[in-house]
Short mmCIF file of C-alpha atoms in Angstrom, two decimals:
data_model
loop_
_atom_site.label_atom_id
_atom_site.label_comp_id
_atom_site.label_asym_id
_atom_site.label_seq_id
_atom_site.Cartn_x
_atom_site.Cartn_y
_atom_site.Cartn_z
CA MET A 1 -22.83 -9.89 -20.27
CA ASN A 2 -20.41 -7.47 -21.86
CA ALA A 3 -16.79 -8.09 -22.78
CA GLN A 4 -13.66 -6.01 -23.20
CA VAL A 5 -12.51 -6.92 -26.70
CA ASP A 6 -9.21 -6.47 -28.53
CA PRO A 7 -9.93 -6.98 -32.29
CA ASN A 8 -6.80 -9.12 -32.59
CA GLY A 9 -6.90 -10.80 -29.20
CA PRO A 10 -8.99 -12.27 -26.41
CA ARG A 11 -11.78 -10.82 -24.36
CA LEU A 12 -11.99 -10.20 -20.65
CA VAL A 13 -15.29 -11.09 -19.01
CA ASN A 14 -17.01 -7.96 -17.69
CA ILE A 15 -19.93 -8.29 -15.26
CA ALA A 16 -21.53 -5.84 -12.86
CA SER A 17 -20.04 -7.43 -9.74
CA ASN A 18 -16.59 -7.75 -11.34
CA PRO A 19 -15.97 -4.98 -13.90
CA VAL A 20 -12.85 -4.89 -16.05
CA PRO A 21 -10.50 -2.19 -14.72
CA GLU A 22 -10.13 0.73 -17.12
CA GLY A 23 -7.20 0.75 -19.51
CA ALA A 24 -6.98 -3.01 -20.06
CA ARG A 25 -4.83 -4.25 -22.94
CA PRO A 26 -5.57 -7.95 -23.43
CA GLY A 27 -3.74 -10.10 -25.92
CA TYR A 28 -2.11 -13.43 -26.68
CA PHE A 29 1.54 -14.41 -26.78
CA MET A 30 3.22 -17.62 -27.86
CA THR A 31 5.63 -19.54 -25.63
CA SER A 32 8.88 -21.01 -26.92
CA ASP A 33 7.19 -24.41 -27.18
CA ARG A 34 4.23 -23.00 -29.15
CA VAL A 35 1.50 -22.75 -26.53
CA ARG A 36 -0.76 -19.69 -26.86
CA LEU A 37 -1.35 -17.86 -23.57
CA ARG A 38 -3.81 -15.08 -22.79
CA TYR A 39 -2.45 -12.01 -21.03
CA ALA A 40 -3.54 -8.51 -20.01
CA LEU A 41 -1.74 -5.27 -19.12
CA TRP A 42 -2.86 -2.21 -17.18
CA PRO A 43 -1.15 1.12 -16.58
CA LYS A 44 -0.94 2.63 -13.12
CA SER A 45 -3.97 4.69 -12.10
CA ALA A 46 -2.51 6.98 -9.42
CA GLY A 47 0.70 8.28 -7.90
CA PRO A 48 4.25 8.23 -9.23
CA GLN A 49 5.28 5.37 -11.53
CA ARG A 50 6.72 2.62 -9.31
CA GLY A 51 7.28 -0.13 -11.86
CA THR A 52 5.23 -3.20 -12.80
CA VAL A 53 3.64 -5.94 -10.73
CA CYS A 54 3.72 -9.28 -12.56
CA LEU A 55 0.78 -11.19 -11.07
CA VAL A 56 0.74 -14.99 -11.44
CA GLN A 57 -2.20 -17.11 -10.37
CA GLY A 58 -2.93 -20.43 -8.75
CA ARG A 59 -4.29 -23.62 -10.29
CA THR A 60 -7.76 -23.23 -11.87
CA GLU A 61 -7.56 -19.42 -11.80
CA TYR A 62 -7.89 -16.77 -14.52
CA ILE A 63 -7.18 -13.08 -15.07
CA GLU A 64 -10.71 -11.92 -14.19
CA LYS A 65 -10.48 -13.30 -10.66
CA TYR A 66 -7.90 -10.65 -9.77
CA PHE A 67 -9.58 -7.47 -11.05
CA GLU A 68 -10.02 -6.05 -7.53
CA THR A 69 -6.40 -6.80 -6.60
CA ILE A 70 -5.18 -5.35 -9.89
CA GLU A 71 -6.92 -2.09 -8.97
CA ASP A 72 -5.23 -2.17 -5.54
CA PHE A 73 -1.80 -2.34 -7.18
CA ARG A 74 -2.63 0.32 -9.78
CA ARG A 75 -3.71 2.80 -7.10
CA ARG A 76 -0.28 2.34 -5.52
CA GLY A 77 1.45 3.49 -8.69
CA PHE A 78 2.17 0.11 -10.27
CA ALA A 79 1.40 -1.03 -13.77
CA VAL A 80 0.09 -4.62 -13.73
CA ALA A 81 0.86 -7.48 -16.11
CA THR A 82 -0.75 -10.89 -15.76
CA PHE A 83 -1.50 -14.00 -17.80
CA ASP A 84 -3.27 -17.35 -17.66
CA TRP A 85 -1.06 -20.44 -17.30
CA ARG A 86 -1.17 -23.06 -20.02
CA GLY A 87 -4.13 -25.36 -19.56
CA GLN A 88 -6.40 -22.89 -17.77
CA GLY A 89 -8.25 -19.60 -18.04
CA GLY A 90 -8.28 -18.22 -21.57
CA SER A 91 -5.01 -19.89 -22.57
CA ASP A 92 -4.66 -23.03 -24.67
CA ARG A 93 -6.00 -26.15 -22.99
CA LEU A 94 -3.67 -29.09 -23.41
CA ILE A 95 -5.88 -32.19 -23.62
CA PRO A 96 -9.26 -32.90 -25.25
CA ASN A 97 -11.17 -32.64 -21.97
CA ARG A 98 -10.61 -28.93 -21.36
CA THR A 99 -12.13 -29.06 -17.86
CA LEU A 100 -9.25 -31.16 -16.48
CA GLY A 101 -5.99 -29.75 -15.15
CA TYR A 102 -3.01 -31.08 -17.10
CA VAL A 103 0.65 -30.29 -17.65
CA ASP A 104 3.43 -32.50 -19.02
CA ARG A 105 6.17 -31.23 -16.70
CA PHE A 106 6.18 -28.65 -13.94
CA ASP A 107 9.01 -26.87 -15.76
CA ASP A 108 6.50 -26.03 -18.50
CA TYR A 109 5.04 -23.43 -16.14
CA VAL A 110 8.52 -21.97 -15.66
CA THR A 111 8.67 -21.72 -19.45
CA ASP A 112 5.38 -19.77 -19.41
CA LEU A 113 6.73 -17.25 -16.90
CA ARG A 114 10.10 -16.83 -18.55
CA CYS A 115 8.50 -16.29 -21.97
CA PHE A 116 6.04 -13.77 -20.51
CA HIS A 117 8.97 -11.88 -19.00
CA ALA A 118 10.86 -11.86 -22.30
CA GLU A 119 7.98 -11.30 -24.71
CA ILE A 120 5.70 -8.95 -22.74
CA LEU A 121 7.26 -7.51 -19.58
CA LEU A 122 10.61 -6.40 -20.97
CA PRO A 123 9.36 -4.69 -24.15
CA ASP A 124 5.99 -3.38 -22.96
CA CYS A 125 6.08 -2.64 -19.21
CA PRO A 126 7.86 -0.04 -17.06
CA PRO A 127 10.61 -1.42 -14.80
CA PRO A 128 11.44 -2.39 -12.13
CA PHE A 129 9.50 -5.66 -12.07
CA TYR A 130 7.97 -7.14 -8.92
CA LEU A 131 6.45 -10.60 -8.91
CA VAL A 132 3.29 -11.37 -6.93
CA GLY A 133 2.38 -15.06 -6.97
CA HIS A 134 -0.40 -17.12 -5.43
CA SER A 135 -0.49 -20.85 -4.61
CA MET A 136 0.70 -22.80 -7.68
CA GLY A 137 1.95 -19.53 -9.12
CA GLY A 138 4.03 -19.10 -5.99
CA LEU A 139 5.65 -22.50 -6.48
CA VAL A 140 6.45 -21.68 -10.11
CA SER A 141 7.92 -18.36 -8.96
CA LEU A 142 10.17 -20.05 -6.43
CA HIS A 143 11.52 -22.44 -9.06
CA THR A 144 12.08 -19.55 -11.45
CA ALA A 145 13.95 -17.61 -8.76
CA THR A 146 16.46 -20.45 -8.29
CA ARG A 147 17.42 -20.19 -11.97
CA ASP A 148 17.39 -16.46 -12.71
CA ARG A 149 17.77 -13.83 -10.03
CA LEU A 150 17.65 -10.92 -12.48
CA MET A 151 14.08 -11.31 -13.77
CA PHE A 152 12.43 -9.65 -10.75
CA ASP A 153 13.62 -7.19 -8.13
CA ARG A 154 11.46 -8.69 -5.38
CA MET A 155 8.91 -11.48 -4.91
CA PHE A 156 5.75 -11.40 -2.79
CA LEU A 157 4.06 -14.80 -2.48
CA SER A 158 0.63 -15.67 -1.09
CA THR A 159 0.18 -19.23 0.26
CA PRO A 160 2.64 -20.81 -2.19
CA MET A 161 2.00 -24.47 -2.99
CA VAL A 162 5.15 -25.96 -1.47
CA GLY A 163 3.11 -28.73 0.19
CA LEU A 164 -0.48 -29.92 0.46
CA HIS A 165 -2.61 -29.77 3.59
CA ASN A 166 -2.18 -32.87 5.79
CA MET A 167 0.15 -34.47 3.22
CA ASP A 168 3.58 -33.47 4.50
CA GLU A 169 4.51 -37.10 5.26
CA SER A 170 2.75 -38.74 2.30
CA LEU A 171 3.66 -36.39 -0.54
CA GLY A 172 6.51 -38.61 -1.75
CA ARG A 173 4.35 -41.74 -1.83
CA SER A 174 1.58 -39.86 -3.65
CA ARG A 175 4.07 -38.66 -6.25
CA ILE A 176 5.22 -42.23 -6.94
CA ILE A 177 1.61 -43.40 -7.34
CA SER A 178 0.74 -40.51 -9.68
CA GLU A 179 3.87 -41.04 -11.77
CA THR A 180 3.21 -44.77 -12.01
CA LEU A 181 -0.37 -44.19 -13.19
CA SER A 182 0.91 -41.69 -15.74
CA PHE A 183 3.58 -44.12 -16.94
CA ILE A 184 1.00 -46.84 -17.64
CA GLY A 185 -1.12 -44.46 -19.73
CA LEU A 186 -3.53 -42.99 -17.20
CA GLY A 187 -2.00 -39.52 -17.05
CA HIS A 188 -5.11 -37.90 -18.58
CA MET A 189 -7.39 -39.47 -15.97
CA PRO A 190 -8.72 -37.14 -13.27
CA LEU A 191 -8.44 -37.43 -9.53
CA ALA A 192 -12.11 -36.64 -8.99
CA ARG A 193 -12.79 -34.54 -5.92
CA ARG A 194 -16.08 -33.07 -4.73
CA GLY A 195 -14.52 -29.64 -4.30
CA ASP A 196 -13.58 -29.47 -8.00
CA ARG A 197 -17.12 -29.22 -9.33
CA ARG A 198 -18.37 -25.94 -10.81
CA PRO A 199 -18.66 -23.39 -8.01
CA ASP A 200 -22.06 -22.20 -6.88
CA GLU A 201 -23.41 -20.18 -3.97
CA ALA A 202 -24.49 -23.30 -2.08
CA MET A 203 -20.82 -24.28 -1.69
CA TYR A 204 -19.91 -21.13 0.21
CA PRO A 205 -20.50 -22.27 3.85
CA ASN A 206 -17.86 -25.01 3.70
CA ASN A 207 -15.54 -23.54 1.11
CA PRO A 208 -11.77 -23.56 1.83
CA LEU A 209 -10.97 -20.43 -0.17
CA THR A 210 -12.40 -17.38 1.58
CA SER A 211 -14.57 -16.29 4.50
CA ASP A 212 -15.91 -13.35 2.46
CA MET A 213 -19.32 -14.26 1.01
CA LEU A 214 -19.50 -11.43 -1.54
CA ARG A 215 -16.07 -12.17 -2.99
CA TYR A 216 -16.93 -15.86 -3.17
CA LYS A 217 -20.16 -15.01 -4.97
CA ARG A 218 -18.21 -12.84 -7.40
CA MET A 219 -16.04 -15.85 -8.33
CA VAL A 220 -19.18 -17.91 -8.93
CA GLU A 221 -20.76 -15.22 -11.10
CA THR A 222 -17.64 -14.74 -13.21
CA VAL A 223 -17.40 -18.43 -14.15
CA ARG A 224 -21.16 -18.58 -14.67
CA ALA A 225 -20.84 -15.67 -17.13
CA ASP A 226 -18.20 -17.55 -19.13
CA ASP A 227 -18.04 -21.27 -18.51
CA SER A 228 -14.91 -21.58 -20.65
CA LEU A 229 -12.95 -20.23 -17.65
CA TYR A 230 -13.86 -23.26 -15.54
CA LEU A 231 -11.20 -25.82 -14.66
CA GLY A 232 -12.04 -28.82 -12.50
CA SER A 233 -10.14 -31.83 -11.23
CA PRO A 234 -6.39 -32.30 -11.74
CA THR A 235 -5.18 -35.23 -13.82
CA PHE A 236 -2.68 -37.74 -12.50
CA ARG A 237 -0.05 -36.28 -14.85
CA TRP A 238 -0.59 -32.83 -13.32
CA LEU A 239 -0.38 -34.29 -9.82
CA ALA A 240 2.86 -36.10 -10.61
CA ALA A 241 4.42 -32.94 -12.05
CA ALA A 242 3.23 -30.70 -9.22
CA MET A 243 4.27 -33.08 -6.45
CA ARG A 244 7.74 -33.36 -7.94
CA GLY A 245 7.90 -29.55 -7.98
CA MET A 246 6.84 -29.37 -4.34
CA LEU A 247 9.28 -32.01 -3.19
CA GLU A 248 12.18 -30.22 -4.86
CA THR A 249 11.66 -27.25 -2.51
CA ARG A 250 12.61 -29.53 0.40
CA SER A 251 16.13 -30.21 -0.86
CA ASP A 252 19.02 -28.79 1.13
CA ALA A 253 20.17 -26.62 -1.78
CA PHE A 254 16.83 -25.12 -2.83
CA PRO A 255 16.48 -22.20 -0.34
CA GLY A 256 20.07 -21.09 -0.85
CA ASP A 257 19.58 -20.93 -4.61
CA ILE A 258 16.98 -18.17 -4.15
CA ARG A 259 18.86 -14.86 -4.21
CA ILE A 260 15.90 -12.49 -4.69
CA PRO A 261 14.41 -10.58 -1.71
CA LEU A 262 11.29 -12.56 -0.89
CA LEU A 263 8.29 -12.31 1.44
CA ILE A 264 5.96 -15.30 1.82
CA LEU A 265 2.52 -15.09 3.41
CA ALA A 266 0.86 -18.21 4.81
CA ALA A 267 -2.77 -18.48 5.92
CA ALA A 268 -3.49 -19.76 9.42
CA ARG A 269 -6.69 -21.54 8.32
CA ASP A 270 -5.43 -22.90 5.01
CA THR A 271 -6.80 -26.36 4.20
CA ILE A 272 -5.46 -26.53 0.63
CA VAL A 273 -1.72 -26.00 0.90
CA SER A 274 0.49 -26.86 3.87
CA THR A 275 1.13 -23.92 6.18
CA PRO A 276 3.79 -25.93 8.12
CA ALA A 277 5.64 -26.57 4.85
CA ILE A 278 5.60 -22.84 4.07
CA GLU A 279 6.92 -22.07 7.55
CA GLN A 280 9.71 -24.62 7.19
CA LEU A 281 10.78 -23.15 3.86
CA GLY A 282 10.56 -19.61 5.26
CA LEU A 283 12.92 -20.48 8.08
CA ARG A 284 15.50 -21.82 5.61
CA LEU A 285 15.54 -18.81 3.25
CA ARG A 286 18.67 -16.67 3.04
CA THR A 287 17.13 -13.65 1.33
CA GLY A 288 13.55 -13.88 2.52
CA ARG A 289 11.16 -14.36 5.38
CA HIS A 290 7.61 -15.49 6.01
CA MET A 291 4.62 -14.49 8.09
CA VAL A 292 1.30 -16.16 8.91
CA ILE A 293 -1.94 -14.21 8.47
CA PRO A 294 -4.33 -15.00 11.36
CA ASN A 295 -7.79 -16.34 10.40
CA GLY A 296 -6.95 -16.31 6.70
CA ARG A 297 -8.10 -19.06 4.37
CA HIS A 298 -6.21 -20.07 1.24
CA GLU A 299 -7.05 -17.16 -1.07
CA LEU A 300 -5.77 -14.21 0.92
CA PHE A 301 -6.41 -11.72 -1.88
CA MET A 302 -10.09 -12.78 -1.90
CA GLU A 303 -10.54 -12.64 1.86
CA THR A 304 -12.44 -10.16 4.07
CA ASP A 305 -11.42 -6.52 4.13
CA ILE A 306 -9.67 -6.97 7.48
CA ILE A 307 -7.54 -9.86 6.22
CA ARG A 308 -6.88 -8.25 2.83
CA GLY A 309 -5.82 -5.12 4.69
CA GLN A 310 -3.09 -7.10 6.43
CA VAL A 311 -1.96 -8.60 3.13
CA LEU A 312 -1.79 -5.22 1.40
CA ALA A 313 -0.02 -3.67 4.40
CA ALA A 314 2.62 -6.39 4.08
CA PHE A 315 2.86 -5.66 0.36
CA ASP A 316 3.31 -1.96 1.04
CA ALA A 317 6.02 -2.54 3.62
CA PHE A 318 7.91 -4.97 1.40
CA ILE A 319 7.32 -3.56 -2.09
CA THR A 320 5.68 -0.13 -2.23
CA GLU A 321 7.89 1.55 0.34
CA GLN A 322 10.99 0.24 -1.43
CA THR A 323 10.02 2.29 -4.50
CA ALA A 324 9.25 5.57 -2.68
#
């Protein structure tokens, strides 16, 4: 295994099936509450300069998982800036068991994004800024958009975590249970799930993420090359924080507080987040709309070429053509 190394910063895992795109500038930055986060920047690779895509990931993810998608954006004339959320990837882990997903409050993720915008995007990246967010990153992006409509010119969200699959009616009860367990001192305890174990090729046939075997295998090989990227089960504290964040999107005021042009993509075969919840939010937006990608599983950017082609065509229509 080789690595892309900044003498004063982190490395990016570089393997044959998932090479680091040329021109990477990895580094660390510190949030306002003193959490060290790993980030990476890339310049555009073709065409006129169209601005910067700020790419934010889902739960358990890491910069390396998006190398292919980063190249897609760069070829369209966009610089790319991305980082690992607190508690995952190459950023600071927050509790002694670094394999468990933990956050004190969901607003801490909003702090991560706002600090990245202030500390890295504004001084180091060409404007305008376009946010692309997946799953949990999409939920963080929505919350950020209700508070500051000037950070990004447009938002493009893939399967945002505004609800969980088959939990639309029970999300409130689950939040109360998770918060109660956290209150009595069990917030660091995991909700153990079979799907949260380290990925391997044998898990592909029944995986909920992608129907593309080679891209699934690439995810497996990347974590196998650097096990420190692995993140497993969520803790009850993370669940309580995330469920509160999801439930807030259902308030009457929430959609109207989003004033940024927004396109949301849902996946027709998603069994991780709730496609009906995404559709309900999409119908209530004032400055945005949604669409459902047929046959797509949860990770649309990791799907087959046919499905990814639809996702990138939607990106082009909503983002790229606006910069031409």
